[in-house]
Coordinates of C-alpha atoms and ligand atoms in Angstrom, one line a residue:
X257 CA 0.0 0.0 0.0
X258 CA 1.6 3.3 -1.2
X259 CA 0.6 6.4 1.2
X260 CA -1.3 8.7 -0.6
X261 CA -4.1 9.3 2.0
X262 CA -2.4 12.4 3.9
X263 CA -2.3 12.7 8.1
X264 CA -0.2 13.1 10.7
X265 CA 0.9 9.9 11.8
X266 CA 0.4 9.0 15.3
X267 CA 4.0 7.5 16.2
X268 CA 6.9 5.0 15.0
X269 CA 4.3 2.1 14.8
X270 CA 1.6 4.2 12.5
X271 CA 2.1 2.4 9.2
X272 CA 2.2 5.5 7.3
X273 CA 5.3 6.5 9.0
X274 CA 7.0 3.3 7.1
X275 CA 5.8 4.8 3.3
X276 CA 6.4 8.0 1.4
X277 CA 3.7 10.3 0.9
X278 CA 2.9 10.1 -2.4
X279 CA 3.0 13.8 -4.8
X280 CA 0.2 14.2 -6.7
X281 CA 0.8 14.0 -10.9
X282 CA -1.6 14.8 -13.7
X283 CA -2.9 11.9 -15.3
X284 CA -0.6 9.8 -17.5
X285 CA -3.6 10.1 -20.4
X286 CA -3.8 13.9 -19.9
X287 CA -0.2 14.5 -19.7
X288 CA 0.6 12.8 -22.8
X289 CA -1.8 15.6 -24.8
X290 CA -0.1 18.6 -22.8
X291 CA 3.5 20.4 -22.0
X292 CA 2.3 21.4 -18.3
X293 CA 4.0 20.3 -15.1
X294 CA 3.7 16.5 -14.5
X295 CA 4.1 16.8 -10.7
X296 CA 2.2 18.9 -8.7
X297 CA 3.9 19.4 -5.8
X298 CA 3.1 18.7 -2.1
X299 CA 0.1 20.6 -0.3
X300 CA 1.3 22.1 2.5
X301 CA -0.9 19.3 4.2
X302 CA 1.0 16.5 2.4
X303 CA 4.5 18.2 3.5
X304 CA 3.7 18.3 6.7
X305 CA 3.0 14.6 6.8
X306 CA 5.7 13.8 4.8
X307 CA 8.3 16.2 6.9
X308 CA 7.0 14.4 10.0
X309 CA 8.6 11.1 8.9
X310 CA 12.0 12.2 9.5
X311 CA 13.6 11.3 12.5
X312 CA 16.0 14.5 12.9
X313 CA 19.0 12.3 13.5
X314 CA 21.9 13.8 15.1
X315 CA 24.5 13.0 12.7
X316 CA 22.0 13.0 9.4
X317 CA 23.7 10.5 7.4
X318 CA 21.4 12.2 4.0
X319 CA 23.4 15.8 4.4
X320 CA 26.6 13.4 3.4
X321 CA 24.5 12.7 0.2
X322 CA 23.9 15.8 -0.6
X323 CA 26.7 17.4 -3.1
X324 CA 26.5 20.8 -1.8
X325 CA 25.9 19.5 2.0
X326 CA 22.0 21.1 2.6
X327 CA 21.6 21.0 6.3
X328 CA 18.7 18.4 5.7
X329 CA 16.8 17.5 9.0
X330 CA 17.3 21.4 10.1
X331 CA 14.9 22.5 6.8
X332 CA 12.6 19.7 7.7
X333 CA 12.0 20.9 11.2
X334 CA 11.3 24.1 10.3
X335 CA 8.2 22.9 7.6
X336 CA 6.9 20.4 11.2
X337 CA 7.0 23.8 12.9
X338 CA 5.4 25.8 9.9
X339 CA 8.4 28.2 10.0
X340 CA 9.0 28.0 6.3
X341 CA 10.7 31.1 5.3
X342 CA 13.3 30.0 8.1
X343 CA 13.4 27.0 6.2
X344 CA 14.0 28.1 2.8
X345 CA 16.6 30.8 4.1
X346 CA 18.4 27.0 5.7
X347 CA 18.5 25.7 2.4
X348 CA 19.3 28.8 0.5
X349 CA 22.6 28.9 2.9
X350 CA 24.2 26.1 0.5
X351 CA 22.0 25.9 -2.3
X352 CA 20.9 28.6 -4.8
X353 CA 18.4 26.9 -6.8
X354 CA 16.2 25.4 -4.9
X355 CA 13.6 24.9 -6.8
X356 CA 14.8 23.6 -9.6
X357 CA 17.3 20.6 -7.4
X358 CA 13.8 20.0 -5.9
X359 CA 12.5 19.1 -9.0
X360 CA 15.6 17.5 -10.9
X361 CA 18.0 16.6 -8.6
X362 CA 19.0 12.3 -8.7
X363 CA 17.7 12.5 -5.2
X364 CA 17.1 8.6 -5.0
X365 CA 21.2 8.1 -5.5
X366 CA 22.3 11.4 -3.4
X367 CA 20.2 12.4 0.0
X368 CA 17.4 10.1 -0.4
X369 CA 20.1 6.9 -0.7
X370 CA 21.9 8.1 2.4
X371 CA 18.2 8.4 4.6
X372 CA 18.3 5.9 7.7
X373 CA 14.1 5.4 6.8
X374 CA 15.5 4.0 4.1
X375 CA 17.3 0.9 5.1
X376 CA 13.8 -0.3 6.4
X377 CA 11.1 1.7 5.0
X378 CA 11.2 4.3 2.0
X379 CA 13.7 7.1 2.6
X380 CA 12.2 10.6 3.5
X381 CA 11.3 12.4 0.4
X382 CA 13.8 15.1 0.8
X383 CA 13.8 16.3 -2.9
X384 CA 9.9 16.7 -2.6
X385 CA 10.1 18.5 0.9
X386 CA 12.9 21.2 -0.9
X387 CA 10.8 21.8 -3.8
X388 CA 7.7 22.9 -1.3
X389 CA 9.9 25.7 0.6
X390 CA 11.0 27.0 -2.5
X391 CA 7.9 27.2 -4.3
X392 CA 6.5 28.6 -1.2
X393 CA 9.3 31.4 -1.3
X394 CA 8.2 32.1 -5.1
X395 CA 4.9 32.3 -4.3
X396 CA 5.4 34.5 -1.4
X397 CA 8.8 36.6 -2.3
X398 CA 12.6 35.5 -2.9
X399 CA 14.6 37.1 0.3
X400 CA 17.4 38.6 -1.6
X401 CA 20.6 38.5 0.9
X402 CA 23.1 40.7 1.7
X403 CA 26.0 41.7 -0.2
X404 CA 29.1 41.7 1.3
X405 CA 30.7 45.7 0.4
X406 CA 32.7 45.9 -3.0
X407 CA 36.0 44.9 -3.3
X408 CA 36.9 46.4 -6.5
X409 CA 37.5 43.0 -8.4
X410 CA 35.9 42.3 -11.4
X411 CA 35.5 38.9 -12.2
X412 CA 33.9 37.2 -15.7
X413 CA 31.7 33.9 -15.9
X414 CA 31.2 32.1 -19.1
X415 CA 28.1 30.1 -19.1
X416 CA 24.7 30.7 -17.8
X417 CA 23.8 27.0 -16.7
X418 CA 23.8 25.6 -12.7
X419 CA 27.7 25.7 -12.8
X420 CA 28.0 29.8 -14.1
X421 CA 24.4 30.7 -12.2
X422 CA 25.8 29.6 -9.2
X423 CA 29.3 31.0 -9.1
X424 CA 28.1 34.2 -9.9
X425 CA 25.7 34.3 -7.5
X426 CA 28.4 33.6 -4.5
X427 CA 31.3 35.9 -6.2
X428 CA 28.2 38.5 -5.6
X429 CA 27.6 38.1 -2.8
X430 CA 31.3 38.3 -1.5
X431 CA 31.4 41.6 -3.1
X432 CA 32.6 41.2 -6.5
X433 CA 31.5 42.7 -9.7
X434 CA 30.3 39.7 -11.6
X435 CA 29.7 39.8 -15.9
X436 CA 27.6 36.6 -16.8
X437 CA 28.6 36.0 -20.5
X438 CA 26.2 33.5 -22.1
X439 CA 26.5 32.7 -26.0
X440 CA 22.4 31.8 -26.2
X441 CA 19.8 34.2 -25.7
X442 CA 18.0 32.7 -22.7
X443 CA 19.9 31.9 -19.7
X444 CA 20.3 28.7 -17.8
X445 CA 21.7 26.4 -20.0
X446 CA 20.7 23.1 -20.2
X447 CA 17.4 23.8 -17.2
X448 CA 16.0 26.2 -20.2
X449 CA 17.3 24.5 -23.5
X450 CA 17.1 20.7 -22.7
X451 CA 14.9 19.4 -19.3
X452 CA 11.7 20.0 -21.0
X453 CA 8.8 22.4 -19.5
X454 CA 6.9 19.6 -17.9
X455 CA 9.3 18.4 -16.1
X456 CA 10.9 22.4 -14.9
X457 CA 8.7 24.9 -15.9
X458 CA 10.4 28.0 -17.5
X459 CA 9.1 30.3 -15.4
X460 CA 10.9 28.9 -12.6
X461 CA 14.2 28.8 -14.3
X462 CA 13.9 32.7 -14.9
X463 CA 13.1 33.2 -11.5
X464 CA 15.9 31.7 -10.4
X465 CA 18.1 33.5 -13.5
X466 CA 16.0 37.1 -12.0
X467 CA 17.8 35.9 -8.1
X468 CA 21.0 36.0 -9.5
X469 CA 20.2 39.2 -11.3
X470 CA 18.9 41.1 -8.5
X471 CA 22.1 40.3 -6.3
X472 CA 23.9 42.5 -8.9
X473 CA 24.9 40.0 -11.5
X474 CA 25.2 41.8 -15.1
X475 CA 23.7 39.1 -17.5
X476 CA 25.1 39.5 -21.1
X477 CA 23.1 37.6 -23.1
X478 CA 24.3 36.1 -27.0
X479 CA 27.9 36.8 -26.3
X480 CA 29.8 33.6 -27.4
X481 CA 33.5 33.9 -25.5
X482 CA 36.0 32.3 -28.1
X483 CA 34.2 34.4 -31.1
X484 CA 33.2 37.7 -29.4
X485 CA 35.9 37.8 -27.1
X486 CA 38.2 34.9 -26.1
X487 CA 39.7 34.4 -22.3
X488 CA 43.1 36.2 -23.0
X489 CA 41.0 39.1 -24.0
X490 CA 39.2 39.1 -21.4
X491 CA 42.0 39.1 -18.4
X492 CA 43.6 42.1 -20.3
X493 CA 40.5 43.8 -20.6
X494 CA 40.8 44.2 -16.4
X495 CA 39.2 40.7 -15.5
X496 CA 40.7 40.1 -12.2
X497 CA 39.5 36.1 -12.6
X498 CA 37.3 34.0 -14.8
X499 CA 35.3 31.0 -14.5
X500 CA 34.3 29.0 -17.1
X501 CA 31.1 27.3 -17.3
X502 CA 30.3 26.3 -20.5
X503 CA 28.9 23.1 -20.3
X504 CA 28.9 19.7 -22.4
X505 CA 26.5 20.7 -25.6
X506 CA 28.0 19.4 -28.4
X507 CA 26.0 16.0 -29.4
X508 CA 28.0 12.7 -29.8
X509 CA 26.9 10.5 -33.1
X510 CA 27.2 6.6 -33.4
X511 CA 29.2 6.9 -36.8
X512 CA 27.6 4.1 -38.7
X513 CA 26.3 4.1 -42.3
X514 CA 23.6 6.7 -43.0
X515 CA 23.4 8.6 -40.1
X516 CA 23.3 11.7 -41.9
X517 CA 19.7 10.6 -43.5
X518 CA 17.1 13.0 -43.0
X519 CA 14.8 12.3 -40.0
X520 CA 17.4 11.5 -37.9
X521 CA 18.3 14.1 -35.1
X522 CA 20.8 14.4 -32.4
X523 CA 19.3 14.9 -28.7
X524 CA 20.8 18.4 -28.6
X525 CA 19.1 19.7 -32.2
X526 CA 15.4 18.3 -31.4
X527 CA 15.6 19.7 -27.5
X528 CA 16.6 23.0 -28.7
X529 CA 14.0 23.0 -31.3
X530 CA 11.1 21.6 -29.1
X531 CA 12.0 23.7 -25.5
X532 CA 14.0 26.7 -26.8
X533 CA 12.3 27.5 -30.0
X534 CA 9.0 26.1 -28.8
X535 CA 8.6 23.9 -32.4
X536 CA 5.7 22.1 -30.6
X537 CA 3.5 25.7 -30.9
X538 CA 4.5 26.0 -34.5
X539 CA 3.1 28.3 -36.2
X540 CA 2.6 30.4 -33.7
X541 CA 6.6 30.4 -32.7
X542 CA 8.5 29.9 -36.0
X543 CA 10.4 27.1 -35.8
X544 CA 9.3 23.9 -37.5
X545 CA 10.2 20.2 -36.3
X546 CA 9.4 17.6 -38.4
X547 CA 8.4 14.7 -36.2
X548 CA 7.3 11.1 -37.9
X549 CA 4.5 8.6 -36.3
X550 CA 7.4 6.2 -35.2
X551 CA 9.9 7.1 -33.3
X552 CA 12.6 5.2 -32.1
X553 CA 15.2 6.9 -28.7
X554 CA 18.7 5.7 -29.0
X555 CA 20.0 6.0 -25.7
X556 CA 19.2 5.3 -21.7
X557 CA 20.0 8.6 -19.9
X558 CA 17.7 11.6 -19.1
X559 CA 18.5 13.2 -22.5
X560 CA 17.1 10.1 -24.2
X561 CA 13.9 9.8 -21.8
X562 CA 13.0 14.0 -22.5
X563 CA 13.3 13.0 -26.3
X564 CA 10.8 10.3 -26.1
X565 CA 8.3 12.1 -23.6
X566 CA 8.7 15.0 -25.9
X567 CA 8.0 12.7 -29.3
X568 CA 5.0 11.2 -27.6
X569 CA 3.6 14.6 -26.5
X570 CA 4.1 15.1 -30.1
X571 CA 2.2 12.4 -31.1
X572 CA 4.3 9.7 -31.8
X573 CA 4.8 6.0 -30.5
X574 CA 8.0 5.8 -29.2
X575 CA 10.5 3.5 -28.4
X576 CA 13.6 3.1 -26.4
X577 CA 17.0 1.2 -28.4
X578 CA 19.0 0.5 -25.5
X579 CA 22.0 -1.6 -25.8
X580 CA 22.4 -2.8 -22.2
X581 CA 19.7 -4.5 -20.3
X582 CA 17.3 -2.6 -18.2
X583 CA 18.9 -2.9 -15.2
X584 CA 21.7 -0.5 -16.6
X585 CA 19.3 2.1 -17.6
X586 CA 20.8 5.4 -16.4
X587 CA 18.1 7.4 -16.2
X588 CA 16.7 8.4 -13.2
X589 CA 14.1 6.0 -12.2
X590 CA 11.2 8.6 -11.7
X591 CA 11.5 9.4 -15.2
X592 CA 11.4 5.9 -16.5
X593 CA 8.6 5.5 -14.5
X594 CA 6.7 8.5 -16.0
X595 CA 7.9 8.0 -19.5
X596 CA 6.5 4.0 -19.2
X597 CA 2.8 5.4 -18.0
X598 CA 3.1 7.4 -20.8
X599 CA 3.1 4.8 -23.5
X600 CA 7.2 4.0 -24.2
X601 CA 8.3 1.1 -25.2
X602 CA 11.4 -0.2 -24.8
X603 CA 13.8 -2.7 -27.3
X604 CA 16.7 -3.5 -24.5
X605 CA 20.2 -5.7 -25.8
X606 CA 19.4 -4.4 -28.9
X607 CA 21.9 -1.5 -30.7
X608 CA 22.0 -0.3 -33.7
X609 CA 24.0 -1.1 -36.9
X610 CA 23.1 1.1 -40.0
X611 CA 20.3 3.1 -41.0
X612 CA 18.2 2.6 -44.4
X613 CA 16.9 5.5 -46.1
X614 CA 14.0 6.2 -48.5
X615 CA 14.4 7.4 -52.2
X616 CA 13.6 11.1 -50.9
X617 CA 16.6 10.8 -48.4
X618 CA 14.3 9.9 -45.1
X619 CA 15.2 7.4 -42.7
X620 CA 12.8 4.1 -42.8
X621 CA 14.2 1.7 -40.9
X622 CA 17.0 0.7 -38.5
X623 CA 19.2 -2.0 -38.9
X624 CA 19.7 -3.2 -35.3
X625 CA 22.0 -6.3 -34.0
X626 CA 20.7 -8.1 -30.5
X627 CA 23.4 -7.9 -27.8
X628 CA 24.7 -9.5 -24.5
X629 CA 25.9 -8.4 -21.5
X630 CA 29.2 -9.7 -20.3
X631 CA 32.4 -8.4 -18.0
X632 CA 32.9 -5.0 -16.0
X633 CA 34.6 -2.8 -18.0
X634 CA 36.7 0.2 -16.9
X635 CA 33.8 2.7 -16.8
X636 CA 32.3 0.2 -13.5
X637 CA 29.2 -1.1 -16.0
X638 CA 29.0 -4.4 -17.4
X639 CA 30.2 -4.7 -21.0
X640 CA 28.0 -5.5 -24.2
X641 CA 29.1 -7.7 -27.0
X642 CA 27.0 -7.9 -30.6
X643 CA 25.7 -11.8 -30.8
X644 CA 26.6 -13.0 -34.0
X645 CA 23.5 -13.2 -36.9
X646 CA 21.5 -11.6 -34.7
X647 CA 20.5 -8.6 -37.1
X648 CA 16.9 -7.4 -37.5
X649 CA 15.1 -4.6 -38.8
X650 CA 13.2 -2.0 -37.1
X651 CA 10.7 0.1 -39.5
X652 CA 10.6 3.9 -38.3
X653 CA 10.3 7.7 -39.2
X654 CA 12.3 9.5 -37.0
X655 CA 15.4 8.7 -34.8
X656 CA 16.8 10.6 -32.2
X657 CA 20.4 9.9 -30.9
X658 CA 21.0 10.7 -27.6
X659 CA 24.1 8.9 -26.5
X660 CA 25.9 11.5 -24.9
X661 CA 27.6 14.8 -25.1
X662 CA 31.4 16.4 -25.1
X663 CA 32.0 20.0 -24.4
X664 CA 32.7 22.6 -26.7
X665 CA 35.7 22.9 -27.5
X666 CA 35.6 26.8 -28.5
X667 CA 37.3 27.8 -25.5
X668 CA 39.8 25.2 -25.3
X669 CA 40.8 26.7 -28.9
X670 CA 41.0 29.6 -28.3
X671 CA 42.8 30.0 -24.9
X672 CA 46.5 29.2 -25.7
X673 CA 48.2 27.0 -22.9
X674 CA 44.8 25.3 -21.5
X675 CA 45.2 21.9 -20.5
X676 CA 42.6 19.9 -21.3
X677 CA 41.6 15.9 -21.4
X678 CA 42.5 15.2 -25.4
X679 CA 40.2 12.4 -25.4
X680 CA 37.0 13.7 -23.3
X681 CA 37.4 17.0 -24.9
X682 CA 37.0 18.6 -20.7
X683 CA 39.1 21.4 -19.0
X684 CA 41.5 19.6 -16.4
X685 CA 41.0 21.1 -12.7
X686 CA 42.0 20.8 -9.3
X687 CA 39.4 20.1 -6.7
X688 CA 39.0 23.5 -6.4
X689 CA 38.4 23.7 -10.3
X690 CA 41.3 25.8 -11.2
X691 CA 43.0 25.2 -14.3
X692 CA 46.6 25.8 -15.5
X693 CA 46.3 29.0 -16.4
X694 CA 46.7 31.5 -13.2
X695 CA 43.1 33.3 -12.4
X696 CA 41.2 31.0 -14.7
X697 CA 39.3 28.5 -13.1
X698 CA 36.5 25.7 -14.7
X699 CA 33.7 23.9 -13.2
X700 CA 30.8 21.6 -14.5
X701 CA 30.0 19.7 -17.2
X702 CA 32.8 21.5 -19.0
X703 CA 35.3 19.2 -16.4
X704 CA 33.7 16.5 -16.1
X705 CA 31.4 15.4 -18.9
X706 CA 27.8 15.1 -18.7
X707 CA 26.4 15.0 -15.0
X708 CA 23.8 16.2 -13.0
X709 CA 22.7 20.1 -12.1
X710 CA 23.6 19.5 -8.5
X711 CA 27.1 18.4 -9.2
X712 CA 28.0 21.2 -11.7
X713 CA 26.3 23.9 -8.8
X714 CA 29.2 22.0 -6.4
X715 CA 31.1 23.0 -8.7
X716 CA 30.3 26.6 -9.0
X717 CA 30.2 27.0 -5.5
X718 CA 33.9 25.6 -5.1
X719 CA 35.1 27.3 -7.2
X720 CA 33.9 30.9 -6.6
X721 CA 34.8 30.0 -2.7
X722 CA 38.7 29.3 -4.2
X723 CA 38.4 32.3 -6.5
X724 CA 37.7 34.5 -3.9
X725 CA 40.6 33.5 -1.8
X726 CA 42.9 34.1 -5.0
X727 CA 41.2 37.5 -5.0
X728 CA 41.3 38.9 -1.9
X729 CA 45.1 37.4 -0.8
X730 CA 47.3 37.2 -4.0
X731 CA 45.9 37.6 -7.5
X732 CA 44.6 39.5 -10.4
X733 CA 45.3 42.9 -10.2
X734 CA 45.3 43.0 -13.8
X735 CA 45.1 46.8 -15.5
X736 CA 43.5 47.2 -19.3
X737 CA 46.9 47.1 -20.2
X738 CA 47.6 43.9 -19.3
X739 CA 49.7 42.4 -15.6
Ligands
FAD1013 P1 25.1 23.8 -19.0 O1 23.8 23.6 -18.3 O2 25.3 23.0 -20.3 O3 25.2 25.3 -19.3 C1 26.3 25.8 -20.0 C2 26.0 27.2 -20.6 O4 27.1 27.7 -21.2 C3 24.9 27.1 -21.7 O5 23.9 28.0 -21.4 C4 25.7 27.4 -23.0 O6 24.9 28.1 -23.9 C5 26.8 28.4 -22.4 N1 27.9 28.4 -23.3 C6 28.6 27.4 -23.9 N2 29.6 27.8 -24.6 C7 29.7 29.2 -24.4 C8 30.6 30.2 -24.8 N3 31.7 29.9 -25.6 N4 30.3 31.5 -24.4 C9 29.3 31.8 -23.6 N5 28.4 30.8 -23.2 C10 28.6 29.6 -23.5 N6 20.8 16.6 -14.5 C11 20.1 16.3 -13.3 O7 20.6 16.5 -12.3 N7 18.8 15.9 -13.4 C12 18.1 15.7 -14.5 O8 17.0 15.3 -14.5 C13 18.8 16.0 -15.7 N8 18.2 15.9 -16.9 C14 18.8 16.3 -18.1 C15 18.1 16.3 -19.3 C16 18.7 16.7 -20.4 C17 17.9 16.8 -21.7 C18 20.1 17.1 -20.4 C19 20.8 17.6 -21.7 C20 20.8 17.1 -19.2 C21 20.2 16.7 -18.1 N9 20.9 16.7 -16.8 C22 20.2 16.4 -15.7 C23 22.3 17.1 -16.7 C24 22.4 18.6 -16.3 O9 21.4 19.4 -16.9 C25 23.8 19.1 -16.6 O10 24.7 18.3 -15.9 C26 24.0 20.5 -16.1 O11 23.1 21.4 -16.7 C27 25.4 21.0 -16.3 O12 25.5 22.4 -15.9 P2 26.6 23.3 -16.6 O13 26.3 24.7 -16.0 O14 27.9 22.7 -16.4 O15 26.3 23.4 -18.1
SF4_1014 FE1 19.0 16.4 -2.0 FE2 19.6 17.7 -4.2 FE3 18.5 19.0 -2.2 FE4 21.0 18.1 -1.9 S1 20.3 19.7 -3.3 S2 19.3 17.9 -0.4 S3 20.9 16.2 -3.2 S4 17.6 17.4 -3.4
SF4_1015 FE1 15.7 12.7 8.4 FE2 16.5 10.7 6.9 FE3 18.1 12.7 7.3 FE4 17.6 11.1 9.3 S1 18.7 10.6 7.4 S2 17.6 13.3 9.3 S3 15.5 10.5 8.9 S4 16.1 12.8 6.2

């Protein structure tokens, strides 16, 4: 029995102390026909039932889960005790974005896996509980904080996604002049261009954009560094530091025959198109997508599971190619979930070999060859081999490859001396996410491949705390002519 009848339960032996309280979702037949929100959030009645489950343990094993170390069973108490602009300013203390981590965040591998309800019962739904406060604080007005006074250093972030949102926001608040350079012309990166609407609404990304404007951030919007500007322009132009956030958004392809048939997109393109450009409102936004009634997802990851719950919410069939086994699905198991209700299917062991065109240049059909799983490789997952003669073809319309991403390498280019990894395309960085290159420091996807919004905000947050030190004790006093 799941919980999804709300209540204060009435001690350790109330059975609804042992299960989650369920959030309420739209319907998996409604959803399917609409872009809204899929989860609706907790009722301030179903938080306080759910916050009531945690045990407020002294030494919270979940705050060890949490990337950026949210002081956990402290925000809890304060929704048992209905304090919850205390709460939110708890949370806001190490993480910026609430919101959004409330909503996206792999909660069921970070806090949620560390919860001591969890070893017995399900763990406390911490994610769920974050994602109240702050929509509570949106609703009822963002507490900007105080800045610390100037200190004359002007610092530049490139990158307007989790990892540059967040780093600005701290090197403001520690008194720096901040310059937010972001080559699109929306901010937030991957929140606004790639996790589609009904899984973070817009609107909440540009709140969260508008915080880290109102603590003084100047947002420059459609400035690509590396073609407007590049890095060593910028420290002689009076940049006392930089910090590069540029994130992981060039598309990786499977390089087999036909690939470059029409119908066939990469993750990146059709995300852009669909959430960006709003294609799925065509004609009333201008930008097309042509979408077939078959499509098939290669991939397991997020990236893949937005493309098919986009595809179906565009009409479509869809199904999943994976070439391991369900089990090794990365995607986060919410969204499997959701995308499953919603009418995916998935072909699992099964990869794909060549793709078959029509005589107008469309894709028709996939040749795919069955697979097995066999050792642990290097990357930590089990292995796949092709099984020999095990070729079969899968009719379709439209493909979308989403196996991965590698960052841009615009910067790396263009910024002479930057060491980088020559086979994953990242910036190299200390833990601290400094480079090689003195006052230039890197964090996010840009180091470390794809990963998740919480990690790259660690990352942001790191490294502003490091930049600042370099500020304030040794480093750039750079002049316009140069140091
Ligand atoms: P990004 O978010 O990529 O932001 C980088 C920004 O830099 C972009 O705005 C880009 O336009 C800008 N930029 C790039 N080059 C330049 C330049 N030269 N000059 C100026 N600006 C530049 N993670 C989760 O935790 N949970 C999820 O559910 C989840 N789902 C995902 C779904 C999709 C479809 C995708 C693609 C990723 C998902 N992720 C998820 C991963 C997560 O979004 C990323 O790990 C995270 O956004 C990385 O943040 P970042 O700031 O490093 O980079
Ligand atoms: Fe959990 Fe993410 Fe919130 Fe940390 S930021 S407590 S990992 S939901
Ligand atoms: Fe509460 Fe679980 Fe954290 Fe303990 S581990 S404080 S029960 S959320």
């Amino acid at each position: 029995m799941r919980r999804d009848e709300p209540g204060k339960a009435q001690g350790k032996d109330d059975p609804k102390m042992h299960m989650t309280v369920v959030m309420p979702k739209q319907d998996p037949k409604v959803r399917v026909k609409n872009f809204e929100e899929v989860a609706l959030g907790y009722t301030e009645e179903l938080a306080l039932a759910e916050a009531d489950r945690c045990l407020q343990c002294k030494n919270p094993p979940c705050r060890k889960g949490c990337p950026v170390d949210v002081p956990i069973p402290q925000f809890i108490d304060c929704i048992r005790q209905g304090k919850y602009a205390e709460g939110i300013a708890v949370i806001k203390s190490k993480n910026a974005l609430p919101a959004i981590c409330g909503r996206v965040c792999p909660q069921e591998d970070q806090c949620q896996a560390k919860c001591v309800r969890g070893r017995k019962d399900d763990p406390v739904s911490i994610g769920r509980l974050e994602r109240f406060l702050a929509d509570w604080e949106l609703e009822h007005g963002v507490q900007v904080p105080e800045r610390a006074p100037p200190t004359g250093k002007r610092v530049a972030v490139i990158g307007a996604g989790p990892a540059g949102l967040t780093a600005a926001a701290e090197l403001a608040k520690l008194g720096h002049e901040v310059t937010l350079f972001e080559a699109l012309h929306v901010g937030g990166g991957v929140l606004s261009y790639g996790i589609p609407e009904f899984r973070l609404p817009k609107s909440i990304v540009q709140k969260e954009i508008d915080y880290v404007q109102s603590l003084g951030v100047d947002l420059r919007l459609g400035y690509m560094i590396g073609r407007i500007h590049t890095i060593p322009e910028l420290l002689k132009d009076g940049y006392n530091a930089i910090f590069i956030g540029t994130g992981a958004g060039l598309p990786q392809w499977l390089g087999i025959p036909g690939e470059n048939l029409g119908g066939i997109y990469s993750a990146n393109e059709y995300l852009i198109r669909v959430n960006l450009m709003k294609a799925y409102d065509f004609p009333e936004h201008d930008t097309p997508i042509r979408v077939g009634k078959h499509v098939v997802v290669i991939g397991g990851g997020n990236v893949a599971m937005d493309c098919a719950r986009i595809s179906m919410r565009l009409g479509s069939t869809v199904c999943l190619n994976y070439r391991r086994s369900r089990n090794e699905l990365p995607a986060r198991k919410e969204e499997i979930e959701n995308a499953e209700e919603e009418g995916m299917t998935c072909r699992f062991l099964s990869a794909p070999a060549e793709f078959h065109g029509d005589e107008k240049g469309w894709v028709r059909s996939i040749r795919n060859v069955c697979m097995e799983l066999c050792e642990v490789d290097a990357s930590g997952r089990q292995a796949v081999k092709p099984i020999a003669s095990s070729d079969f073809e899968m009719p379709v319309d439209t493909v979308i490859v989403a196996i991965g991403q590698m960052p841009n390498p615009i910067i790396q280019h263009t910024t002479d001396g930057l060491v980088t990894d020559p086979r994953r395309g990242t910036i190299s960085v200390d833990d601290d996410g400094r480079t090689n290159v003195e006052g230039v420091y890197a964090g996010g996807d840009v180091s470390t491949g794809s990963a998740t919004v919480i990690s790259a905000m660690g990352a942001g947050k790191r490294a502003a705390l490091s930049m600042h030190e370099y500020l304030m004790n040794q480093g750039g006093d750079r002049t316009s002519n140069g140091n």
